[in-house]
Tab-separated table of N, CA, C and O in Angstrom:
chain	number	residue	atom	x	y	z
A	1	MET	N	7.380	4.224	2.692
A	1	MET	CA	7.690	4.220	1.541
A	1	MET	C	6.678	4.960	0.608
A	1	MET	O	5.641	5.139	0.720
A	2	SER	N	7.246	5.107	-0.851
A	2	SER	CA	6.232	5.891	-1.548
A	2	SER	C	5.422	4.963	-2.584
A	2	SER	O	5.966	3.949	-2.726
A	3	GLU	N	4.719	5.371	-3.293
A	3	GLU	CA	4.078	4.399	-4.340
A	3	GLU	C	4.687	4.135	-5.514
A	3	GLU	O	4.683	3.027	-5.983
A	4	SER	N	5.875	5.143	-5.917
A	4	SER	CA	6.720	4.721	-6.793
A	4	SER	C	7.641	3.388	-6.483
A	4	SER	O	8.111	2.486	-7.462
A	5	GLU	N	8.020	3.558	-5.293
A	5	GLU	CA	8.907	2.284	-4.771
A	5	GLU	C	8.221	0.966	-4.807
A	5	GLU	O	8.519	0.044	-5.134
A	6	LEU	N	6.511	0.926	-4.210
A	6	LEU	CA	5.900	-0.266	-4.755
A	6	LEU	C	5.738	-0.523	-6.006
A	6	LEU	O	5.576	-1.723	-6.198
A	7	LYS	N	5.469	0.442	-6.791
A	7	LYS	CA	5.259	-0.022	-8.175
A	7	LYS	C	6.543	-0.621	-8.780
A	7	LYS	O	6.554	-1.456	-9.734
A	8	ARG	N	7.790	-0.069	-8.428
A	8	ARG	CA	9.124	-0.474	-8.851
A	8	ARG	C	9.217	-1.971	-8.644
A	8	ARG	O	9.700	-2.635	-9.333
A	9	VAL	N	8.812	-2.289	-7.392
A	9	VAL	CA	8.932	-3.927	-6.923
A	9	VAL	C	8.060	-4.672	-7.764
A	9	VAL	O	8.315	-5.628	-8.004
A	10	LEU	N	6.938	-4.255	-7.979
A	10	LEU	CA	5.751	-4.990	-8.788
A	10	LEU	C	6.310	-5.036	-10.503
A	10	LEU	O	5.634	-6.056	-11.091
A	11	HIS	N	6.802	-3.999	-10.749
A	11	HIS	CA	6.992	-3.941	-12.379
A	11	HIS	C	7.510	-5.047	-13.164
A	11	HIS	O	7.202	-5.642	-14.024
A	12	PRO	N	8.665	-5.975	-12.339
A	12	PRO	CA	9.056	-6.779	-13.211
A	12	PRO	C	8.299	-8.223	-13.150
A	12	PRO	O	8.407	-9.168	-14.029
A	13	HIS	N	7.152	-8.255	-12.412
A	13	HIS	CA	6.006	-9.172	-12.622
A	13	HIS	C	4.923	-9.022	-13.339
A	13	HIS	O	4.176	-9.895	-13.501
A	14	LEU	N	4.761	-7.797	-13.873
A	14	LEU	CA	3.653	-7.385	-14.852
A	14	LEU	C	3.711	-7.905	-16.270
A	14	LEU	O	4.851	-8.087	-16.624
A	15	ARG	N	2.681	-8.335	-16.790
A	15	ARG	CA	2.699	-8.556	-18.183
A	15	ARG	C	1.801	-8.072	-18.943
A	15	ARG	O	0.599	-8.220	-19.014
A	16	LYS	N	2.201	-6.692	-19.642
A	16	LYS	CA	1.368	-5.951	-20.241
A	16	LYS	C	0.033	-5.792	-19.511
A	16	LYS	O	-1.173	-5.947	-20.210
A	17	GLU	N	0.007	-5.261	-18.372
A	17	GLU	CA	-0.906	-5.277	-17.511
A	17	GLU	C	-1.143	-3.856	-16.929
A	17	GLU	O	-0.109	-3.315	-16.756
A	18	THR	N	-2.289	-3.237	-16.491
A	18	THR	CA	-2.367	-1.933	-15.982
A	18	THR	C	-2.360	-2.212	-14.211
A	18	THR	O	-3.417	-2.901	-13.855
A	19	LEU	N	-1.307	-1.661	-13.720
A	19	LEU	CA	-1.379	-1.797	-12.373
A	19	LEU	C	-2.412	-0.654	-11.749
A	19	LEU	O	-2.188	0.423	-11.798
A	20	LYS	N	-3.398	-1.071	-10.895
A	20	LYS	CA	-4.322	-0.484	-10.220
A	20	LYS	C	-3.965	0.001	-8.844
A	20	LYS	O	-4.435	1.189	-8.359
A	21	VAL	N	-3.657	-0.899	-8.010
A	21	VAL	CA	-3.031	-0.742	-6.712
A	21	VAL	C	-1.977	-1.509	-6.356
A	21	VAL	O	-1.790	-2.468	-6.883
A	22	ALA	N	-1.171	-0.780	-5.661
A	22	ALA	CA	0.239	-1.338	-5.080
A	22	ALA	C	0.129	-1.276	-3.624
A	22	ALA	O	0.176	0.098	-3.021
A	23	LEU	N	0.264	-1.894	-2.669
A	23	LEU	CA	0.108	-1.956	-1.413
A	23	LEU	C	1.313	-2.671	-0.431
A	23	LEU	O	1.340	-3.722	-0.999
A	24	SER	N	1.633	-2.054	0.645
A	24	SER	CA	2.853	-2.451	1.124
A	24	SER	C	1.993	-3.405	2.508
A	24	SER	O	0.984	-2.932	3.038
A	25	GLY	N	2.026	-4.443	2.902
A	25	GLY	CA	1.574	-5.195	3.938
A	25	GLY	C	2.735	-6.407	4.559
A	25	GLY	O	3.642	-6.406	4.365
A	26	TYR	N	2.098	-6.482	5.938
A	26	TYR	CA	2.689	-7.511	6.933
A	26	TYR	C	2.033	-8.600	6.614
A	26	TYR	O	0.686	-8.803	7.021
A	27	LEU	N	2.567	-9.948	6.780
A	27	LEU	CA	1.842	-11.261	6.884
A	27	LEU	C	1.798	-11.813	7.972
A	27	LEU	O	2.780	-11.818	8.830
A	28	GLY	N	0.651	-12.652	8.166
A	28	GLY	CA	0.576	-13.451	9.516
A	28	GLY	C	0.712	-12.494	10.683
A	28	GLY	O	-0.078	-11.492	10.934
A	29	ALA	N	1.544	-12.841	11.655
A	29	ALA	CA	1.813	-12.242	12.835
A	29	ALA	C	2.683	-10.849	12.400
A	29	ALA	O	3.034	-10.055	13.700
A	30	GLY	N	3.034	-10.534	11.678
A	30	GLY	CA	4.159	-9.154	11.158
A	30	GLY	C	5.366	-9.651	11.140
A	30	GLY	O	5.957	-8.483	11.208
A	31	PHE	N	5.809	-10.972	11.105
A	31	PHE	CA	7.171	-10.886	10.948
A	31	PHE	C	7.633	-11.083	9.462
A	31	PHE	O	8.665	-11.054	9.326
A	32	ARG	N	6.764	-11.027	8.484
A	32	ARG	CA	7.192	-10.913	6.968
A	32	ARG	C	6.318	-9.839	6.366
A	32	ARG	O	5.396	-9.525	6.486
A	33	ARG	N	7.262	-9.217	5.502
A	33	ARG	CA	6.628	-8.146	4.701
A	33	ARG	C	6.474	-8.419	3.053
A	33	ARG	O	7.137	-9.347	2.822
A	34	ALA	N	5.251	-8.036	2.486
A	34	ALA	CA	5.091	-8.218	1.178
A	34	ALA	C	4.528	-7.041	0.650
A	34	ALA	O	3.947	-5.800	1.314
A	35	VAL	N	4.651	-7.247	-0.987
A	35	VAL	CA	3.795	-5.993	-1.536
A	35	VAL	C	2.895	-6.696	-2.526
A	35	VAL	O	3.215	-7.504	-3.296
A	36	LEU	N	1.494	-6.254	-2.280
A	36	LEU	CA	0.216	-6.516	-2.842
A	36	LEU	C	0.120	-5.756	-4.131
A	36	LEU	O	0.060	-4.575	-3.981
A	37	GLY	N	0.106	-6.306	-5.361
A	37	GLY	CA	-0.579	-5.849	-6.318
A	37	GLY	C	-1.820	-6.154	-6.917
A	37	GLY	O	-1.985	-7.338	-6.966
A	38	VAL	N	-2.359	-4.980	-7.232
A	38	VAL	CA	-3.704	-5.751	-8.052
A	38	VAL	C	-4.077	-5.107	-9.524
A	38	VAL	O	-3.493	-3.633	-9.626
A	39	THR	N	-3.835	-5.828	-10.451
A	39	THR	CA	-4.020	-5.173	-12.048
A	39	THR	C	-5.253	-5.451	-12.553
A	39	THR	O	-6.254	-5.892	-11.637
A	40	ASP	N	-5.439	-5.095	-13.835
A	40	ASP	CA	-6.573	-5.406	-14.363
A	40	ASP	C	-7.120	-6.782	-14.641
A	40	ASP	O	-8.211	-7.008	-14.803
A	41	ARG	N	-6.145	-7.788	-14.439
A	41	ARG	CA	-6.213	-9.235	-14.634
A	41	ARG	C	-5.846	-9.774	-13.379
A	41	ARG	O	-6.357	-11.129	-13.169
A	42	ARG	N	-4.968	-9.352	-12.429
A	42	ARG	CA	-4.343	-10.847	-11.829
A	42	ARG	C	-4.243	-9.813	-10.391
A	42	ARG	O	-4.108	-8.347	-10.348
A	43	VAL	N	-3.912	-10.815	-9.300
A	43	VAL	CA	-3.683	-10.105	-7.952
A	43	VAL	C	-2.189	-11.004	-7.807
A	43	VAL	O	-2.028	-11.842	-7.914
A	44	LEU	N	-1.169	-9.930	-7.394
A	44	LEU	CA	0.225	-10.689	-7.171
A	44	LEU	C	0.590	-10.135	-5.742
A	44	LEU	O	0.330	-8.752	-5.343
A	45	LEU	N	1.409	-11.036	-5.275
A	45	LEU	CA	1.939	-10.931	-3.900
A	45	LEU	C	3.687	-11.225	-4.080
A	45	LEU	O	3.998	-12.261	-4.456
A	46	VAL	N	4.389	-10.236	-3.937
A	46	VAL	CA	5.736	-10.146	-4.005
A	46	VAL	C	6.546	-10.058	-2.481
A	46	VAL	O	6.148	-9.370	-1.776
A	47	LYS	N	7.399	-10.965	-2.364
A	47	LYS	CA	8.225	-10.957	-0.948
A	47	LYS	C	8.621	-9.678	-0.952
A	47	LYS	O	9.512	-9.821	-2.047
A	48	SER	N	9.041	-9.187	0.095
A	48	SER	CA	9.892	-7.654	0.293
A	48	SER	C	10.675	-7.938	1.575
A	48	SER	O	10.585	-8.737	2.465
A	49	ALA	N	11.695	-7.156	1.380
A	49	ALA	CA	12.694	-6.927	2.703
A	49	ALA	C	11.741	-6.428	3.880
A	49	ALA	O	10.895	-5.827	3.628
A	50	TYR	N	12.105	-6.696	4.972
A	50	TYR	CA	11.563	-6.116	6.169
A	50	TYR	C	11.403	-4.902	6.580
A	50	TYR	O	10.444	-3.995	6.265
A	51	TRP	N	12.507	-4.265	6.279
A	51	TRP	CA	12.773	-2.859	6.770
A	51	TRP	C	12.744	-1.920	5.722
A	51	TRP	O	12.558	-0.821	5.897
A	52	SER	N	13.017	-2.503	4.402
A	52	SER	CA	12.664	-1.673	3.117
A	52	SER	C	11.861	-2.275	2.381
A	52	SER	O	11.785	-3.426	2.209
A	53	VAL	N	11.634	-1.506	1.151
A	53	VAL	CA	10.847	-2.414	0.022
A	53	VAL	C	11.730	-2.547	-0.977
A	53	VAL	O	12.264	-1.771	-1.802
A	54	ARG	N	11.996	-3.921	-1.171
A	54	ARG	CA	12.880	-4.614	-2.133
A	54	ARG	C	12.196	-5.980	-2.710
A	54	ARG	O	11.497	-6.558	-1.859
A	55	ASP	N	12.387	-6.195	-4.070
A	55	ASP	CA	11.999	-7.294	-4.518
A	55	ASP	C	12.805	-8.602	-4.112
A	55	ASP	O	13.782	-8.713	-4.370
A	56	LYS	N	11.971	-9.512	-3.278
A	56	LYS	CA	12.614	-10.796	-2.977
A	56	LYS	C	12.117	-11.958	-3.864
A	56	LYS	O	12.194	-13.266	-3.415
A	57	GLY	N	11.067	-11.591	-4.710
A	57	GLY	CA	10.404	-12.890	-5.346
A	57	GLY	C	9.150	-12.767	-5.644
A	57	GLY	O	8.655	-12.286	-4.501
A	58	LEU	N	8.345	-13.148	-6.494
A	58	LEU	CA	7.046	-13.430	-6.588
A	58	LEU	C	6.685	-14.654	-5.780
A	58	LEU	O	7.242	-15.803	-5.854
A	59	LEU	N	5.737	-14.418	-4.536
A	59	LEU	CA	5.286	-15.471	-4.037
A	59	LEU	C	4.183	-16.344	-4.608
A	59	LEU	O	3.971	-17.324	-4.715
A	60	TRP	N	3.113	-15.322	-5.348
A	60	TRP	CA	1.952	-16.013	-6.185
A	60	TRP	C	1.406	-15.024	-7.167
A	60	TRP	O	1.348	-13.516	-6.714
A	61	ALA	N	0.681	-15.332	-8.019
A	61	ALA	CA	-0.005	-14.380	-8.934
A	61	ALA	C	-1.391	-15.188	-9.475
A	61	ALA	O	-1.095	-16.368	-9.919
A	62	ASP	N	-2.497	-14.718	-8.932
A	62	ASP	CA	-3.863	-15.487	-9.238
A	62	ASP	C	-4.648	-14.371	-10.000
A	62	ASP	O	-4.445	-13.081	-10.072
A	63	PRO	N	-5.602	-15.156	-11.069
A	63	PRO	CA	-6.539	-14.150	-11.599
A	63	PRO	C	-7.333	-13.388	-10.633
A	63	PRO	O	-7.953	-14.077	-9.557
A	64	LEU	N	-7.619	-12.200	-11.134
A	64	LEU	CA	-8.386	-11.293	-10.210
A	64	LEU	C	-9.778	-11.688	-10.037
A	64	LEU	O	-10.200	-11.660	-8.853
A	65	ASP	N	-10.403	-12.530	-10.686
A	65	ASP	CA	-11.874	-13.124	-10.486
A	65	ASP	C	-11.838	-14.185	-9.927
A	65	ASP	O	-12.955	-14.738	-9.210
A	66	GLU	N	-10.718	-14.683	-9.366
A	66	GLU	CA	-10.551	-15.839	-8.636
A	66	GLU	C	-10.226	-15.502	-7.124
A	66	GLU	O	-10.014	-16.575	-6.310
A	67	VAL	N	-9.883	-14.340	-6.785
A	67	VAL	CA	-9.397	-13.904	-5.554
A	67	VAL	C	-10.644	-13.009	-4.769
A	67	VAL	O	-11.403	-12.341	-5.438
A	68	SER	N	-10.638	-13.405	-3.467
A	68	SER	CA	-11.836	-12.682	-2.850
A	68	SER	C	-11.219	-12.498	-1.453
A	68	SER	O	-10.339	-12.765	-0.904
A	69	LEU	N	-11.776	-11.322	-0.934
A	69	LEU	CA	-11.543	-10.790	0.552
A	69	LEU	C	-12.689	-11.325	1.640
A	69	LEU	O	-13.960	-11.448	1.320
A	70	ALA	N	-12.336	-11.317	2.679
A	70	ALA	CA	-13.281	-11.570	3.702
A	70	ALA	C	-14.441	-10.444	3.709
A	70	ALA	O	-14.039	-9.105	3.206
A	71	ASP	N	-15.595	-10.636	4.245
A	71	ASP	CA	-16.689	-9.738	4.333
A	71	ASP	C	-16.224	-8.438	4.657
A	71	ASP	O	-16.529	-7.285	4.287
A	72	ARG	N	-15.502	-8.393	6.043
A	72	ARG	CA	-15.327	-7.203	6.729
A	72	ARG	C	-13.695	-7.374	7.379
A	72	ARG	O	-13.264	-8.456	7.446
A	73	PRO	N	-12.998	-6.182	7.361
A	73	PRO	CA	-11.734	-6.293	7.766
A	73	PRO	C	-11.909	-6.316	9.324
A	73	PRO	O	-12.893	-5.847	9.742
A	74	LEU	N	-10.856	-6.926	10.013
A	74	LEU	CA	-10.729	-6.908	11.262
A	74	LEU	C	-9.666	-5.860	12.063
A	74	LEU	O	-8.623	-6.048	11.815
A	75	GLU	N	-10.224	-4.879	12.663
A	75	GLU	CA	-9.494	-3.655	13.292
A	75	GLU	C	-9.044	-4.189	14.569
A	75	GLU	O	-10.093	-4.674	15.347
A	76	PHE	N	-7.584	-3.896	15.045
A	76	PHE	CA	-7.046	-4.224	16.535
A	76	PHE	C	-7.282	-3.491	17.119
A	76	PHE	O	-6.569	-2.228	16.951
A	77	TYR	N	-7.962	-2.979	18.284
A	77	TYR	CA	-7.957	-2.495	19.542
A	77	TYR	C	-7.363	-3.018	20.654
A	77	TYR	O	-7.520	-4.004	21.185
A	78	VAL	N	-6.625	-1.848	21.392
A	78	VAL	CA	-6.168	-2.333	22.950
A	78	VAL	C	-6.764	-1.107	23.703
A	78	VAL	O	-6.412	0.072	23.323
A	79	ASN	N	-7.346	-1.412	24.654
A	79	ASN	CA	-7.999	-0.588	25.733
A	79	ASN	C	-8.875	0.375	25.022
A	79	ASN	O	-8.821	1.535	25.380
A	80	GLY	N	-9.610	-0.014	23.857
A	80	GLY	CA	-10.400	0.763	23.120
A	80	GLY	C	-9.700	1.820	22.315
A	80	GLY	O	-10.564	2.532	21.698
A	81	ALA	N	-8.495	1.840	22.368
A	81	ALA	CA	-7.650	2.429	21.169
A	81	ALA	C	-7.488	1.752	20.035
A	81	ALA	O	-6.972	0.682	20.018
A	82	TYR	N	-7.646	2.150	18.798
A	82	TYR	CA	-7.266	1.798	17.706
A	82	TYR	C	-5.689	1.672	17.309
A	82	TYR	O	-5.074	2.503	17.566
A	83	THR	N	-5.171	0.545	16.982
A	83	THR	CA	-3.519	0.338	17.135
A	83	THR	C	-3.195	0.537	15.566
A	83	THR	O	-1.752	0.554	15.717
A	84	GLY	N	-3.982	0.900	14.836
A	84	GLY	CA	-3.193	1.139	13.505
A	84	GLY	C	-3.053	-0.549	12.692
A	84	GLY	O	-2.740	-0.466	11.405
A	85	ASN	N	-3.564	-1.525	13.333
A	85	ASN	CA	-3.507	-2.870	12.752
A	85	ASN	C	-4.963	-3.087	12.245
A	85	ASN	O	-5.742	-3.097	12.965
A	86	THR	N	-4.995	-3.524	10.658
A	86	THR	CA	-6.128	-4.048	10.262
A	86	THR	C	-5.957	-5.336	9.387
A	86	THR	O	-5.116	-5.067	8.818
A	87	TYR	N	-6.603	-6.069	10.060
A	87	TYR	CA	-6.386	-7.575	9.264
A	87	TYR	C	-7.317	-7.976	8.256
A	87	TYR	O	-8.485	-7.797	8.550
A	88	VAL	N	-6.766	-8.219	7.075
A	88	VAL	CA	-7.857	-8.685	5.672
A	88	VAL	C	-7.372	-10.063	5.406
A	88	VAL	O	-6.220	-10.509	5.201
A	89	ARG	N	-8.569	-11.161	5.470
A	89	ARG	CA	-8.209	-12.240	4.923
A	89	ARG	C	-8.441	-12.017	3.648
A	89	ARG	O	-9.323	-11.924	2.772
A	90	ILE	N	-7.628	-12.973	2.985
A	90	ILE	CA	-7.713	-13.205	1.419
A	90	ILE	C	-7.546	-14.366	1.219
A	90	ILE	O	-6.827	-15.282	1.471
A	91	ARG	N	-8.804	-14.915	0.230
A	91	ARG	CA	-8.685	-16.259	-0.337
A	91	ARG	C	-8.091	-16.222	-1.701
A	91	ARG	O	-8.561	-15.622	-2.622
A	92	ARG	N	-7.326	-17.024	-2.126
A	92	ARG	CA	-6.473	-17.491	-3.079
A	92	ARG	C	-7.401	-18.305	-4.281
A	92	ARG	O	-8.295	-18.867	-3.752
A	93	ALA	N	-6.819	-18.191	-5.410
A	93	ALA	CA	-7.592	-19.144	-6.244
A	93	ALA	C	-7.838	-20.565	-6.018
A	93	ALA	O	-8.599	-21.101	-6.457
A	94	ASP	N	-6.715	-20.915	-5.219
A	94	ASP	CA	-6.526	-22.608	-4.772
A	94	ASP	C	-7.419	-22.777	-3.666
A	94	ASP	O	-7.530	-23.767	-3.027
A	95	GLY	N	-7.876	-21.750	-2.958
A	95	GLY	CA	-8.905	-22.161	-2.086
A	95	GLY	C	-8.272	-21.844	-0.635
A	95	GLY	O	-8.733	-21.642	0.466
A	96	SER	N	-6.972	-21.764	-0.762
A	96	SER	CA	-6.063	-21.341	0.766
A	96	SER	C	-6.399	-19.683	0.996
A	96	SER	O	-6.676	-18.820	0.152
A	97	THR	N	-6.321	-19.474	2.193
A	97	THR	CA	-6.577	-18.133	2.795
A	97	THR	C	-5.116	-17.856	3.695
A	97	THR	O	-4.588	-18.565	4.091
A	98	PHE	N	-4.909	-16.563	3.680
A	98	PHE	CA	-3.964	-15.716	4.657
A	98	PHE	C	-4.245	-14.541	5.049
A	98	PHE	O	-5.255	-13.930	4.418
A	99	ARG	N	-3.736	-14.088	5.958
A	99	ARG	CA	-4.262	-12.620	6.522
A	99	ARG	C	-2.964	-11.822	6.178
A	99	ARG	O	-1.884	-11.980	6.372
A	100	LEU	N	-3.517	-10.448	5.712
A	100	LEU	CA	-2.506	-9.422	5.404
A	100	LEU	C	-2.856	-8.207	6.224
A	100	LEU	O	-4.038	-7.854	6.391
A	101	ASN	N	-1.953	-7.555	6.878
A	101	ASN	CA	-1.977	-6.119	7.542
A	101	ASN	C	-1.470	-5.296	6.683
A	101	ASN	O	-0.312	-4.877	6.482
A	102	PRO	N	-2.085	-4.544	5.553
A	102	PRO	CA	-1.718	-3.365	4.844
A	102	PRO	C	-1.339	-2.232	5.514
A	102	PRO	O	-2.069	-1.158	5.257
A	103	ARG	N	-0.529	-2.208	6.286
A	103	ARG	CA	0.142	-0.815	6.918
A	103	ARG	C	1.154	-0.278	5.973
A	103	ARG	O	1.667	-0.685	5.403
A	104	THR	N	0.915	1.153	6.076
A	104	THR	CA	1.949	1.986	5.109
A	104	THR	C	3.183	2.181	5.946
A	104	THR	O	3.922	2.322	5.140
A	105	ASN	N	3.370	1.956	7.350
A	105	ASN	CA	4.514	1.875	7.938
A	105	ASN	C	4.075	1.184	9.242
A	105	ASN	O	3.275	0.618	9.745
A	106	PHE	N	5.463	0.618	9.874
A	106	PHE	CA	5.465	-0.123	10.754
A	106	PHE	C	4.771	0.563	12.192
A	106	PHE	O	3.923	-0.028	12.730
A	107	ILE	N	5.366	1.654	12.647
A	107	ILE	CA	4.846	2.434	13.615
A	107	ILE	C	3.988	3.674	13.238
A	107	ILE	O	4.062	4.502	12.378
A	108	GLY	N	2.612	3.723	13.969
A	108	GLY	CA	1.685	4.732	13.624
A	108	GLY	C	1.101	4.369	12.260
A	108	GLY	O	1.137	3.392	11.754
A	109	GLY	N	0.477	5.562	11.706
A	109	GLY	CA	-0.340	5.395	10.504
A	109	GLY	C	-1.520	4.861	10.327
A	109	GLY	O	-1.861	4.421	9.171
A	110	SER	N	-2.134	5.128	11.367
A	110	SER	CA	-3.493	4.338	11.436
A	110	SER	C	-4.366	4.742	10.180
A	110	SER	O	-5.203	4.235	9.621
A	111	ASP	N	-4.358	6.241	9.794
A	111	ASP	CA	-5.101	6.656	8.429
A	111	ASP	C	-4.728	6.027	7.617
A	111	ASP	O	-5.462	5.541	6.509
A	112	GLY	N	-3.469	5.776	7.277
A	112	GLY	CA	-2.760	5.294	6.149
A	112	GLY	C	-3.468	3.708	5.956
A	112	GLY	O	-3.710	3.495	4.760
A	113	THR	N	-3.262	3.356	7.165
A	113	THR	CA	-3.865	1.737	7.164
A	113	THR	C	-5.207	1.576	6.532
A	113	THR	O	-5.730	0.851	5.717
A	114	ARG	N	-6.074	2.440	7.085
A	114	ARG	CA	-7.675	2.300	6.891
A	114	ARG	C	-7.831	2.955	5.286
A	114	ARG	O	-8.600	2.249	4.522
A	115	ARG	N	-6.933	3.918	4.905
A	115	ARG	CA	-6.845	4.205	3.287
A	115	ARG	C	-6.654	2.809	2.470
A	115	ARG	O	-7.141	2.423	1.589
A	116	SER	N	-5.414	2.344	2.914
A	116	SER	CA	-4.855	1.054	2.208
A	116	SER	C	-6.161	0.102	1.978
A	116	SER	O	-6.461	-0.583	1.013
A	117	VAL	N	-6.703	-0.327	3.110
A	117	VAL	CA	-8.022	-1.188	3.329
A	117	VAL	C	-8.969	-1.064	2.508
A	117	VAL	O	-9.408	-1.678	1.775
A	118	GLU	N	-9.371	0.510	2.313
A	118	GLU	CA	-10.443	0.725	1.602
A	118	GLU	C	-10.011	0.652	-0.042
A	118	GLU	O	-11.157	0.391	-0.568
A	119	THR	N	-8.778	1.079	-0.415
A	119	THR	CA	-8.502	0.969	-1.651
A	119	THR	C	-8.446	-0.692	-2.069
A	119	THR	O	-9.024	-0.958	-3.293
A	120	LEU	N	-7.918	-1.520	-1.345
A	120	LEU	CA	-7.991	-2.894	-1.636
A	120	LEU	C	-9.374	-3.319	-1.810
A	120	LEU	O	-9.614	-4.182	-2.753
A	121	TYR	N	-10.375	-3.039	-0.812
A	121	TYR	CA	-11.609	-3.460	-0.948
A	121	TYR	C	-12.295	-2.958	-2.295
A	121	TYR	O	-13.330	-3.501	-2.579
A	122	SER	N	-11.895	-1.745	-2.479
A	122	SER	CA	-12.793	-1.188	-3.712
A	122	SER	C	-12.006	-1.957	-5.109
A	122	SER	O	-13.045	-1.969	-6.150
A	123	SER	N	-10.896	-2.441	-4.892
A	123	SER	CA	-10.167	-2.969	-6.284
A	123	SER	C	-10.490	-4.361	-6.304
A	123	SER	O	-10.444	-5.134	-7.555
A	124	VAL	N	-10.583	-5.194	-5.380
A	124	VAL	CA	-10.964	-6.560	-5.282
A	124	VAL	C	-12.427	-6.672	-4.906
A	124	VAL	O	-12.949	-6.617	-3.918
A	125	LYS	N	-13.310	-7.351	-5.932
A	125	LYS	CA	-14.625	-7.462	-5.690
A	125	LYS	C	-15.230	-8.348	-5.404
A	125	LYS	O	-16.459	-8.316	-4.637
A	126	GLY	N	-14.674	-9.514	-5.263
A	126	GLY	CA	-15.150	-10.826	-4.522
A	126	GLY	C	-15.105	-10.661	-3.135
A	126	GLY	O	-14.161	-10.348	-2.424
A	127	ARG	N	-16.314	-11.500	-2.511
A	127	ARG	CA	-16.154	-11.674	-1.139
A	127	ARG	C	-16.430	-12.870	-0.605
A	127	ARG	O	-16.942	-13.716	-1.379
A	128	PHE	N	-16.267	-13.457	0.524
A	128	PHE	CA	-16.452	-14.712	1.245
A	128	PHE	C	-16.779	-14.775	2.583
A	128	PHE	O	-16.604	-13.473	3.177
């Protein structure tokens, strides 16, 4: 999926904000897909169709300064080989946490996953 597709999904949920980051990711064990957006003021999570990027509704939107990421992402290895799965724990403004796997695609693409994680960590300053 392209960056323009991700931006198109997030656009209806923006309020005169500048979108800094748009990432596709899988939630929990990978059975649900979402689009994460970071603006200059908020972090948004939009539910998406699984096989394509489509807006299925806003899941939540929290102020950027109240959202934080775990100190380090967890990369998943099998027999010493990186699988392309990296799990990031995100704490919301209400204190709840969830796990996001910001993959660029379902199969392969380990370099894209690492770039997505680096982009996310550089845009959200809070840590827990």
